Amino acid sequence: MTLITKTPEEGFQLAVKLSRKGVTTTQKDKNVLFMLREVYSRDPDALIACSQVIAINFQTVAAANNYWRDQK
């Protein structure tokens, strides 16, 4: 896998994918994962934390892509 993407939108989608992969790597039991999803999907603090993880991953991807400044 590479952090290099063609566009910021592709970079954001990669950040989301990395974030989701982190959750499934941490919680390997699918039954627990799906049970907890019902809980955190209704918790504003959990959703904000989720957004923060995606934002951090997006910062990493953006830096790896030199913030797409060199892209035409």
Tab-separated table of C-alpha atoms in Angstrom:
chain	number	residue	atom	x	y	z
A	1	MET	CA	0.000	0.000	0.000
A	2	THR	CA	1.170	3.520	-0.701
A	3	LEU	CA	0.180	6.873	0.725
A	4	ILE	CA	0.602	8.543	-2.668
A	5	THR	CA	-2.689	9.532	-4.295
A	6	LYS	CA	-3.581	11.563	-7.372
A	7	THR	CA	-5.984	13.988	-5.721
A	8	PRO	CA	-6.911	15.298	-2.281
A	9	GLU	CA	-10.250	13.458	-2.554
A	10	GLU	CA	-8.441	10.158	-3.132
A	11	GLY	CA	-6.206	11.068	-0.191
A	12	PHE	CA	-9.216	11.636	2.039
A	13	GLN	CA	-10.725	8.298	1.013
A	14	LEU	CA	-7.408	6.631	1.849
A	15	ALA	CA	-7.415	8.341	5.258
A	16	VAL	CA	-10.901	6.943	5.931
A	17	LYS	CA	-9.764	3.480	4.837
A	18	LEU	CA	-6.719	3.626	7.115
A	19	SER	CA	-8.902	4.717	10.025
A	20	ARG	CA	-11.391	1.907	9.476
A	21	LYS	CA	-8.582	-0.623	9.115
A	22	GLY	CA	-7.194	0.535	12.454
A	23	VAL	CA	-10.512	-0.241	14.130
A	24	THR	CA	-10.863	-3.701	12.583
A	25	THR	CA	-7.242	-4.505	13.404
A	26	THR	CA	-7.779	-3.500	17.015
A	27	GLN	CA	-11.141	-5.274	17.418
A	28	LYS	CA	-10.854	-8.596	15.610
A	29	ASP	CA	-14.118	-10.022	16.954
A	30	LYS	CA	-16.676	-9.012	14.312
A	31	ASN	CA	-19.628	-9.634	16.662
A	32	VAL	CA	-18.218	-7.217	19.222
A	33	LEU	CA	-17.300	-4.747	16.477
A	34	PHE	CA	-20.844	-4.644	15.105
A	35	MET	CA	-22.385	-4.539	18.589
A	36	LEU	CA	-20.212	-1.562	19.572
A	37	ARG	CA	-20.929	0.234	16.306
A	38	GLU	CA	-24.556	0.610	17.418
A	39	VAL	CA	-23.320	2.311	20.601
A	40	TYR	CA	-20.687	4.667	19.196
A	41	SER	CA	-22.713	5.618	16.133
A	42	ARG	CA	-25.078	7.475	18.497
A	43	ASP	CA	-22.402	9.010	20.728
A	44	PRO	CA	-21.357	12.540	19.702
A	45	ASP	CA	-18.037	12.287	21.564
A	46	ALA	CA	-17.187	9.018	19.831
A	47	LEU	CA	-18.082	10.483	16.436
A	48	ILE	CA	-15.885	13.525	17.074
A	49	ALA	CA	-13.017	11.224	18.094
A	50	CYS	CA	-13.559	9.241	14.907
A	51	SER	CA	-13.362	12.437	12.862
A	52	GLN	CA	-10.128	13.356	14.638
A	53	VAL	CA	-8.522	10.035	13.707
A	54	ILE	CA	-9.525	10.524	10.065
A	55	ALA	CA	-8.148	14.089	10.124
A	56	ILE	CA	-4.812	12.903	11.526
A	57	ASN	CA	-4.579	10.205	8.865
A	58	PHE	CA	-5.470	12.774	6.194
A	59	GLN	CA	-2.679	15.045	7.445
A	60	THR	CA	-0.247	12.150	7.047
A	61	VAL	CA	-1.450	11.358	3.531
A	62	ALA	CA	-1.387	15.044	2.545
A	63	ALA	CA	2.178	15.442	3.787
A	64	ALA	CA	3.228	12.322	1.866
A	65	ASN	CA	1.733	13.906	-1.252
A	66	ASN	CA	3.440	17.255	-0.632
A	67	TYR	CA	-0.052	18.657	-0.139
A	68	TRP	CA	-0.680	18.093	-3.860
A	69	ARG	CA	1.104	21.375	-4.673
A	70	ASP	CA	3.195	19.771	-7.365
A	71	GLN	CA	0.207	18.104	-9.044
A	72	LYS	CA	-1.119	19.599	-12.261
